[in-house]
Amino acid sequence: MTALKAHEVERFLKRPDLDHGVLLAYGPDAGLVREVGAKLVRHYGGADPGSMNLVTLDGSEVDSDPGLLAVEARTVSLFGDRRVVRVRGAGKGAVMAVTDLLDDPGGAVVVLGAGNLNPRDALRALVEGSKRGRALPCYPDSDETLLRLINEFFAEAGIRADPDVAPALRDILGNDRAVTRRELE
């Protein structure tokens, strides 16, 4: 069983412990869910978003054709690299396909992005209960993570600010990671 805590997600993103399997980013912070999914895709699929080894599906596509996820994950790459399948807005329709993929992922990595799932949700429980699955919760930034995000953003941009700037910004920024990043920019 692998149910990561919210504070463990960043460490996992730096050094994922799976070579293949199913990764589920879920939570009320939609911007952070997208950010975590993008980091996982970059780690497993490389920096080229146009890679032939990456397939992006919408949750509604998987809902209407649950077999599509398994077919895409098990399609052999022409270039011999690992197959990465990303599903945005995954829901109940993915449960059957994910069940099959957790038994035999075929060397592929499936990155699922979902909304806020309670602990009894079938998709979350399935991924958390598997050796080949990792569930990554994405909750709104705490004061501490928001300050770290602001300081990292300033450092990357080469911005020097007085010590009271980051706490002042923390108090007025949004509660969604994507909104916060846009506001900082």
PDB file of C-alpha atoms in Angstrom:
ATOM      1  CA  MET A   1       0.000   0.000   0.000  1.00  0.00           C
ATOM      2  CA  THR A   2       1.364   3.363  -0.981  1.00  0.00           C
ATOM      3  CA  ALA A   3      -0.623   6.381   0.101  1.00  0.00           C
ATOM      4  CA  LEU A   4       1.672   9.375   0.136  1.00  0.00           C
ATOM      5  CA  LYS A   5       1.038  12.272   2.476  1.00  0.00           C
ATOM      6  CA  ALA A   6       0.796  15.755   0.979  1.00  0.00           C
ATOM      7  CA  HIS A   7       4.187  16.777   2.406  1.00  0.00           C
ATOM      8  CA  GLU A   8       5.842  13.723   0.761  1.00  0.00           C
ATOM      9  CA  VAL A   9       4.777  14.571  -2.794  1.00  0.00           C
ATOM     10  CA  GLU A  10       7.596  17.028  -3.543  1.00  0.00           C
ATOM     11  CA  ARG A  11      10.226  14.518  -2.422  1.00  0.00           C
ATOM     12  CA  PHE A  12       8.570  11.792  -4.520  1.00  0.00           C
ATOM     13  CA  LEU A  13       8.599  14.071  -7.583  1.00  0.00           C
ATOM     14  CA  LYS A  14      12.352  14.523  -7.227  1.00  0.00           C
ATOM     15  CA  ARG A  15      12.970  10.758  -7.095  1.00  0.00           C
ATOM     16  CA  PRO A  16       9.993   8.616  -8.114  1.00  0.00           C
ATOM     17  CA  ASP A  17      10.353   5.027  -6.943  1.00  0.00           C
ATOM     18  CA  LEU A  18       8.430   3.364  -9.790  1.00  0.00           C
ATOM     19  CA  ASP A  19       9.778   2.349 -13.190  1.00  0.00           C
ATOM     20  CA  HIS A  20       6.288   1.622 -14.510  1.00  0.00           C
ATOM     21  CA  GLY A  21       2.781   1.678 -13.109  1.00  0.00           C
ATOM     22  CA  VAL A  22      -0.026   4.121 -12.345  1.00  0.00           C
ATOM     23  CA  LEU A  23       0.431   7.526 -10.718  1.00  0.00           C
ATOM     24  CA  LEU A  24      -2.635   9.430  -9.535  1.00  0.00           C
ATOM     25  CA  ALA A  25      -2.431  13.157  -8.774  1.00  0.00           C
ATOM     26  CA  TYR A  26      -5.660  14.239  -7.093  1.00  0.00           C
ATOM     27  CA  GLY A  27      -7.012  16.968  -4.870  1.00  0.00           C
ATOM     28  CA  PRO A  28      -8.887  20.238  -4.641  1.00  0.00           C
ATOM     29  CA  ASP A  29      -5.960  22.310  -6.014  1.00  0.00           C
ATOM     30  CA  ALA A  30      -6.492  21.826  -9.757  1.00  0.00           C
ATOM     31  CA  GLY A  31      -3.425  23.904 -10.599  1.00  0.00           C
ATOM     32  CA  LEU A  32      -1.203  21.722  -8.427  1.00  0.00           C
ATOM     33  CA  VAL A  33      -2.754  18.547  -9.898  1.00  0.00           C
ATOM     34  CA  ARG A  34      -1.775  19.790 -13.390  1.00  0.00           C
ATOM     35  CA  GLU A  35       1.696  20.833 -12.183  1.00  0.00           C
ATOM     36  CA  VAL A  36       2.364  17.443 -10.541  1.00  0.00           C
ATOM     37  CA  GLY A  37       1.133  15.645 -13.666  1.00  0.00           C
ATOM     38  CA  ALA A  38       3.412  17.742 -15.875  1.00  0.00           C
ATOM     39  CA  LYS A  39       6.431  17.039 -13.637  1.00  0.00           C
ATOM     40  CA  LEU A  40       5.737  13.305 -13.755  1.00  0.00           C
ATOM     41  CA  VAL A  41       5.386  13.372 -17.541  1.00  0.00           C
ATOM     42  CA  ARG A  42       8.705  15.256 -17.852  1.00  0.00           C
ATOM     43  CA  HIS A  43      10.429  12.777 -15.546  1.00  0.00           C
ATOM     44  CA  TYR A  44       9.174   9.667 -17.319  1.00  0.00           C
ATOM     45  CA  GLY A  45       8.734  10.939 -20.858  1.00  0.00           C
ATOM     46  CA  GLY A  46      11.481  13.508 -21.250  1.00  0.00           C
ATOM     47  CA  ALA A  47      11.386  17.215 -21.953  1.00  0.00           C
ATOM     48  CA  ASP A  48       9.937  16.894 -25.484  1.00  0.00           C
ATOM     49  CA  PRO A  49       6.150  17.406 -25.232  1.00  0.00           C
ATOM     50  CA  GLY A  50       5.776  16.231 -28.847  1.00  0.00           C
ATOM     51  CA  SER A  51       7.380  12.894 -28.098  1.00  0.00           C
ATOM     52  CA  MET A  52       5.880   9.907 -29.884  1.00  0.00           C
ATOM     53  CA  ASN A  53       6.027   8.044 -26.552  1.00  0.00           C
ATOM     54  CA  LEU A  54       3.564  10.418 -24.846  1.00  0.00           C
ATOM     55  CA  VAL A  55      -0.185  10.124 -25.297  1.00  0.00           C
ATOM     56  CA  THR A  56      -2.565  12.569 -23.618  1.00  0.00           C
ATOM     57  CA  LEU A  57      -6.189  11.587 -23.131  1.00  0.00           C
ATOM     58  CA  ASP A  58      -9.136  13.395 -21.635  1.00  0.00           C
ATOM     59  CA  GLY A  59     -11.117  11.699 -18.881  1.00  0.00           C
ATOM     60  CA  SER A  60     -14.255  11.819 -21.016  1.00  0.00           C
ATOM     61  CA  GLU A  61     -12.489   9.772 -23.722  1.00  0.00           C
ATOM     62  CA  VAL A  62     -11.645   7.098 -21.164  1.00  0.00           C
ATOM     63  CA  ASP A  63     -15.190   7.227 -19.742  1.00  0.00           C
ATOM     64  CA  SER A  64     -16.701   6.611 -23.180  1.00  0.00           C
ATOM     65  CA  ASP A  65     -14.164   3.900 -24.107  1.00  0.00           C
ATOM     66  CA  PRO A  66     -12.511   2.392 -20.991  1.00  0.00           C
ATOM     67  CA  GLY A  67     -10.426   0.015 -23.119  1.00  0.00           C
ATOM     68  CA  LEU A  68      -8.678   2.973 -24.765  1.00  0.00           C
ATOM     69  CA  LEU A  69      -6.443   3.540 -21.742  1.00  0.00           C
ATOM     70  CA  ALA A  70      -5.157  -0.049 -21.736  1.00  0.00           C
ATOM     71  CA  VAL A  71      -4.643  -0.018 -25.504  1.00  0.00           C
ATOM     72  CA  GLU A  72      -2.620   3.197 -25.380  1.00  0.00           C
ATOM     73  CA  ALA A  73      -0.557   2.020 -22.397  1.00  0.00           C
ATOM     74  CA  ARG A  74       0.269  -1.307 -24.023  1.00  0.00           C
ATOM     75  CA  THR A  75       1.032   0.030 -27.477  1.00  0.00           C
ATOM     76  CA  VAL A  76       4.701  -0.576 -28.123  1.00  0.00           C
ATOM     77  CA  SER A  77       6.709   2.548 -28.816  1.00  0.00           C
ATOM     78  CA  LEU A  78       8.296   2.750 -32.249  1.00  0.00           C
ATOM     79  CA  PHE A  79      11.470   4.083 -30.656  1.00  0.00           C
ATOM     80  CA  GLY A  80      11.716   1.526 -27.862  1.00  0.00           C
ATOM     81  CA  ASP A  81      11.304   4.087 -25.090  1.00  0.00           C
ATOM     82  CA  ARG A  82       8.881   3.837 -22.191  1.00  0.00           C
ATOM     83  CA  ARG A  83       5.285   4.644 -23.074  1.00  0.00           C
ATOM     84  CA  VAL A  84       3.738   7.469 -21.010  1.00  0.00           C
ATOM     85  CA  VAL A  85      -0.025   7.955 -21.007  1.00  0.00           C
ATOM     86  CA  ARG A  86      -1.494  11.020 -19.321  1.00  0.00           C
ATOM     87  CA  VAL A  87      -5.197  11.261 -18.510  1.00  0.00           C
ATOM     88  CA  ARG A  88      -6.588  14.645 -17.532  1.00  0.00           C
ATOM     89  CA  GLY A  89      -9.824  14.675 -15.568  1.00  0.00           C
ATOM     90  CA  ALA A  90      -9.801  10.961 -14.755  1.00  0.00           C
ATOM     91  CA  GLY A  91     -12.956   9.655 -13.149  1.00  0.00           C
ATOM     92  CA  LYS A  92     -14.943   6.523 -12.467  1.00  0.00           C
ATOM     93  CA  GLY A  93     -14.620   5.376 -16.081  1.00  0.00           C
ATOM     94  CA  ALA A  94     -10.906   4.778 -15.540  1.00  0.00           C
ATOM     95  CA  VAL A  95     -11.358   2.296 -12.692  1.00  0.00           C
ATOM     96  CA  MET A  96     -11.688  -0.846 -14.838  1.00  0.00           C
ATOM     97  CA  ALA A  97      -8.778   0.052 -17.106  1.00  0.00           C
ATOM     98  CA  VAL A  98      -6.587   1.007 -14.143  1.00  0.00           C
ATOM     99  CA  THR A  99      -7.415  -2.303 -12.428  1.00  0.00           C
ATOM    100  CA  ASP A 100      -6.088  -4.138 -15.449  1.00  0.00           C
ATOM    101  CA  LEU A 101      -3.016  -1.889 -15.777  1.00  0.00           C
ATOM    102  CA  LEU A 102      -2.040  -2.237 -12.116  1.00  0.00           C
ATOM    103  CA  ASP A 103      -1.864  -6.005 -12.625  1.00  0.00           C
ATOM    104  CA  ASP A 104       0.297  -5.630 -15.733  1.00  0.00           C
ATOM    105  CA  PRO A 105       1.295  -2.103 -16.811  1.00  0.00           C
ATOM    106  CA  GLY A 106       3.272  -3.477 -19.747  1.00  0.00           C
ATOM    107  CA  GLY A 107       6.237  -1.242 -18.949  1.00  0.00           C
ATOM    108  CA  ALA A 108       4.163   1.915 -19.335  1.00  0.00           C
ATOM    109  CA  VAL A 109       3.645   4.791 -16.932  1.00  0.00           C
ATOM    110  CA  VAL A 110       0.087   6.083 -16.631  1.00  0.00           C
ATOM    111  CA  VAL A 111      -0.301   9.538 -15.083  1.00  0.00           C
ATOM    112  CA  LEU A 112      -3.855  10.274 -13.963  1.00  0.00           C
ATOM    113  CA  GLY A 113      -5.066  13.707 -12.914  1.00  0.00           C
ATOM    114  CA  ALA A 114      -8.298  13.886 -10.920  1.00  0.00           C
ATOM    115  CA  GLY A 115     -10.272  16.232  -8.727  1.00  0.00           C
ATOM    116  CA  ASN A 116     -10.760  15.896  -5.003  1.00  0.00           C
ATOM    117  CA  LEU A 117     -11.229  12.192  -4.208  1.00  0.00           C
ATOM    118  CA  ASN A 118     -12.305  10.973  -0.793  1.00  0.00           C
ATOM    119  CA  PRO A 119     -10.466   7.984   0.721  1.00  0.00           C
ATOM    120  CA  ARG A 120     -13.273   5.584  -0.259  1.00  0.00           C
ATOM    121  CA  ASP A 121     -13.298   6.668  -3.906  1.00  0.00           C
ATOM    122  CA  ALA A 122     -12.778   3.558  -6.051  1.00  0.00           C
ATOM    123  CA  LEU A 123      -9.990   5.051  -8.199  1.00  0.00           C
ATOM    124  CA  ARG A 124      -8.019   6.432  -5.258  1.00  0.00           C
ATOM    125  CA  ALA A 125      -8.423   3.248  -3.175  1.00  0.00           C
ATOM    126  CA  LEU A 126      -7.364   1.105  -6.124  1.00  0.00           C
ATOM    127  CA  VAL A 127      -4.154   3.064  -6.787  1.00  0.00           C
ATOM    128  CA  GLU A 128      -3.276   3.432  -3.098  1.00  0.00           C
ATOM    129  CA  GLY A 129      -3.734  -0.304  -2.547  1.00  0.00           C
ATOM    130  CA  SER A 130      -1.359  -1.405  -5.291  1.00  0.00           C
ATOM    131  CA  LYS A 131       2.399  -1.982  -5.282  1.00  0.00           C
ATOM    132  CA  ARG A 132       2.516  -0.515  -8.809  1.00  0.00           C
ATOM    133  CA  GLY A 133       0.522   2.587  -7.940  1.00  0.00           C
ATOM    134  CA  ARG A 134       1.194   5.863  -6.179  1.00  0.00           C
ATOM    135  CA  ALA A 135      -1.441   8.378  -5.149  1.00  0.00           C
ATOM    136  CA  LEU A 136      -0.188  11.951  -4.814  1.00  0.00           C
ATOM    137  CA  PRO A 137      -2.516  14.323  -2.925  1.00  0.00           C
ATOM    138  CA  CYS A 138      -2.562  17.934  -4.119  1.00  0.00           C
ATOM    139  CA  TYR A 139      -3.962  20.242  -1.461  1.00  0.00           C
ATOM    140  CA  PRO A 140      -3.848  24.047  -1.398  1.00  0.00           C
ATOM    141  CA  ASP A 141      -0.529  25.523  -0.337  1.00  0.00           C
ATOM    142  CA  SER A 142       0.070  26.069   3.359  1.00  0.00           C
ATOM    143  CA  ASP A 143       1.735  29.251   4.570  1.00  0.00           C
ATOM    144  CA  GLU A 144       5.061  27.393   4.605  1.00  0.00           C
ATOM    145  CA  THR A 145       4.774  25.944   1.085  1.00  0.00           C
ATOM    146  CA  LEU A 146       3.526  29.258  -0.263  1.00  0.00           C
ATOM    147  CA  LEU A 147       6.527  31.099   1.189  1.00  0.00           C
ATOM    148  CA  ARG A 148       8.856  28.469  -0.284  1.00  0.00           C
ATOM    149  CA  LEU A 149       7.147  28.837  -3.691  1.00  0.00           C
ATOM    150  CA  ILE A 150       7.498  32.640  -3.591  1.00  0.00           C
ATOM    151  CA  ASN A 151      11.160  32.470  -2.593  1.00  0.00           C
ATOM    152  CA  GLU A 152      11.927  29.849  -5.276  1.00  0.00           C
ATOM    153  CA  PHE A 153      10.171  31.980  -7.880  1.00  0.00           C
ATOM    154  CA  PHE A 154      12.160  35.056  -6.856  1.00  0.00           C
ATOM    155  CA  ALA A 155      15.431  33.114  -6.897  1.00  0.00           C
ATOM    156  CA  GLU A 156      14.764  31.686 -10.387  1.00  0.00           C
ATOM    157  CA  ALA A 157      13.834  35.130 -11.688  1.00  0.00           C
ATOM    158  CA  GLY A 158      16.850  36.776 -10.048  1.00  0.00           C
ATOM    159  CA  ILE A 159      14.642  39.044  -7.956  1.00  0.00           C
ATOM    160  CA  ARG A 160      15.946  40.382  -4.670  1.00  0.00           C
ATOM    161  CA  ALA A 161      13.260  41.493  -2.263  1.00  0.00           C
ATOM    162  CA  ASP A 162      13.045  42.768   1.278  1.00  0.00           C
ATOM    163  CA  PRO A 163      12.283  40.058   3.867  1.00  0.00           C
ATOM    164  CA  ASP A 164       8.748  41.362   4.415  1.00  0.00           C
ATOM    165  CA  VAL A 165       7.729  41.046   0.736  1.00  0.00           C
ATOM    166  CA  ALA A 166       7.206  37.267   0.693  1.00  0.00           C
ATOM    167  CA  PRO A 167       4.927  37.245   3.780  1.00  0.00           C
ATOM    168  CA  ALA A 168       2.941  40.166   2.336  1.00  0.00           C
ATOM    169  CA  LEU A 169       2.488  38.340  -0.974  1.00  0.00           C
ATOM    170  CA  ARG A 170       1.543  35.126   0.819  1.00  0.00           C
ATOM    171  CA  ASP A 171      -1.405  36.901   2.400  1.00  0.00           C
ATOM    172  CA  ILE A 172      -2.859  38.071  -0.934  1.00  0.00           C
ATOM    173  CA  LEU A 173      -2.120  35.209  -3.337  1.00  0.00           C
ATOM    174  CA  GLY A 174      -4.701  32.708  -4.614  1.00  0.00           C
ATOM    175  CA  ASN A 175      -5.309  29.258  -3.199  1.00  0.00           C
ATOM    176  CA  ASP A 176      -4.712  27.457  -6.514  1.00  0.00           C
ATOM    177  CA  ARG A 177      -1.114  26.741  -7.589  1.00  0.00           C
ATOM    178  CA  ALA A 178      -1.654  27.809 -11.201  1.00  0.00           C
ATOM    179  CA  VAL A 179      -3.302  31.076 -10.146  1.00  0.00           C
ATOM    180  CA  THR A 180      -0.514  31.729  -7.649  1.00  0.00           C
ATOM    181  CA  ARG A 181       2.169  31.219 -10.315  1.00  0.00           C
ATOM    182  CA  ARG A 182       0.374  33.556 -12.742  1.00  0.00           C
ATOM    183  CA  GLU A 183       0.025  36.198 -10.042  1.00  0.00           C
ATOM    184  CA  LEU A 184       3.725  35.934  -9.218  1.00  0.00           C
ATOM    185  CA  GLU A 185       4.636  36.311 -12.878  1.00  0.00           C
TER     186      GLU A 185
END
